[in-house]
Amino acid sequence: MVRLVSSLLAFVATAAPAAAQSGGISIPEPTDGALFALGVVGLIVGRQIAKRRG
């Protein structure tokens, strides 16, 4: 479980490249894959919490 979450978080960190701007501050934008990974992590965490509650 922890290994899966950590690998998904590593994917999210590398899947959001900085936006190319000339002369400005580059702000990283989330990609579709990063948003999908965050959704999967949310589902996994939600299921674990629901199992513990009974």
XYZ file of C-alpha atoms in Angstrom:
54
model
C 0.000 0.000 0.000
C 2.659 2.502 1.054
C 4.875 1.466 -1.838
C 2.041 2.054 -4.321
C 1.241 5.489 -2.930
C 4.895 6.534 -2.909
C 5.380 5.401 -6.505
C 2.260 7.281 -7.602
C 3.452 10.421 -5.831
C 6.834 10.084 -7.549
C 5.011 9.807 -10.875
C 3.007 12.941 -10.115
C 6.153 14.863 -9.227
C 7.854 13.961 -12.519
C 4.765 14.110 -14.748
C 4.156 17.841 -14.287
C 6.769 19.651 -16.409
C 7.261 23.384 -16.092
C 5.389 25.507 -18.576
C 7.656 27.188 -21.112
C 7.462 30.952 -20.752
C 9.954 33.418 -22.172
C 11.215 35.854 -19.564
C 8.645 34.914 -16.905
C 8.369 32.548 -13.992
C 7.659 29.001 -15.081
C 4.776 27.454 -13.145
C 4.316 23.677 -13.347
C 0.938 22.598 -14.696
C -0.638 19.243 -13.826
C -1.011 16.825 -16.697
C -3.837 14.408 -17.262
C -1.729 11.564 -15.914
C -0.943 13.437 -12.718
C -4.600 14.234 -12.108
C -5.537 10.618 -12.792
C -2.864 9.396 -10.352
C -4.138 11.753 -7.653
C -7.663 10.434 -8.193
C -6.468 6.843 -7.864
C -4.594 7.693 -4.662
C -7.747 9.335 -3.305
C -9.811 6.253 -4.059
C -7.276 3.961 -2.400
C -7.059 6.103 0.716
C -10.852 6.432 0.877
C -11.303 2.670 0.693
C -8.750 2.118 3.447
C -10.527 4.604 5.704
C -13.916 2.985 4.974
C -12.520 -0.476 5.828
C -11.221 0.756 9.184
C -14.572 2.294 10.111
C -16.320 -0.970 9.541
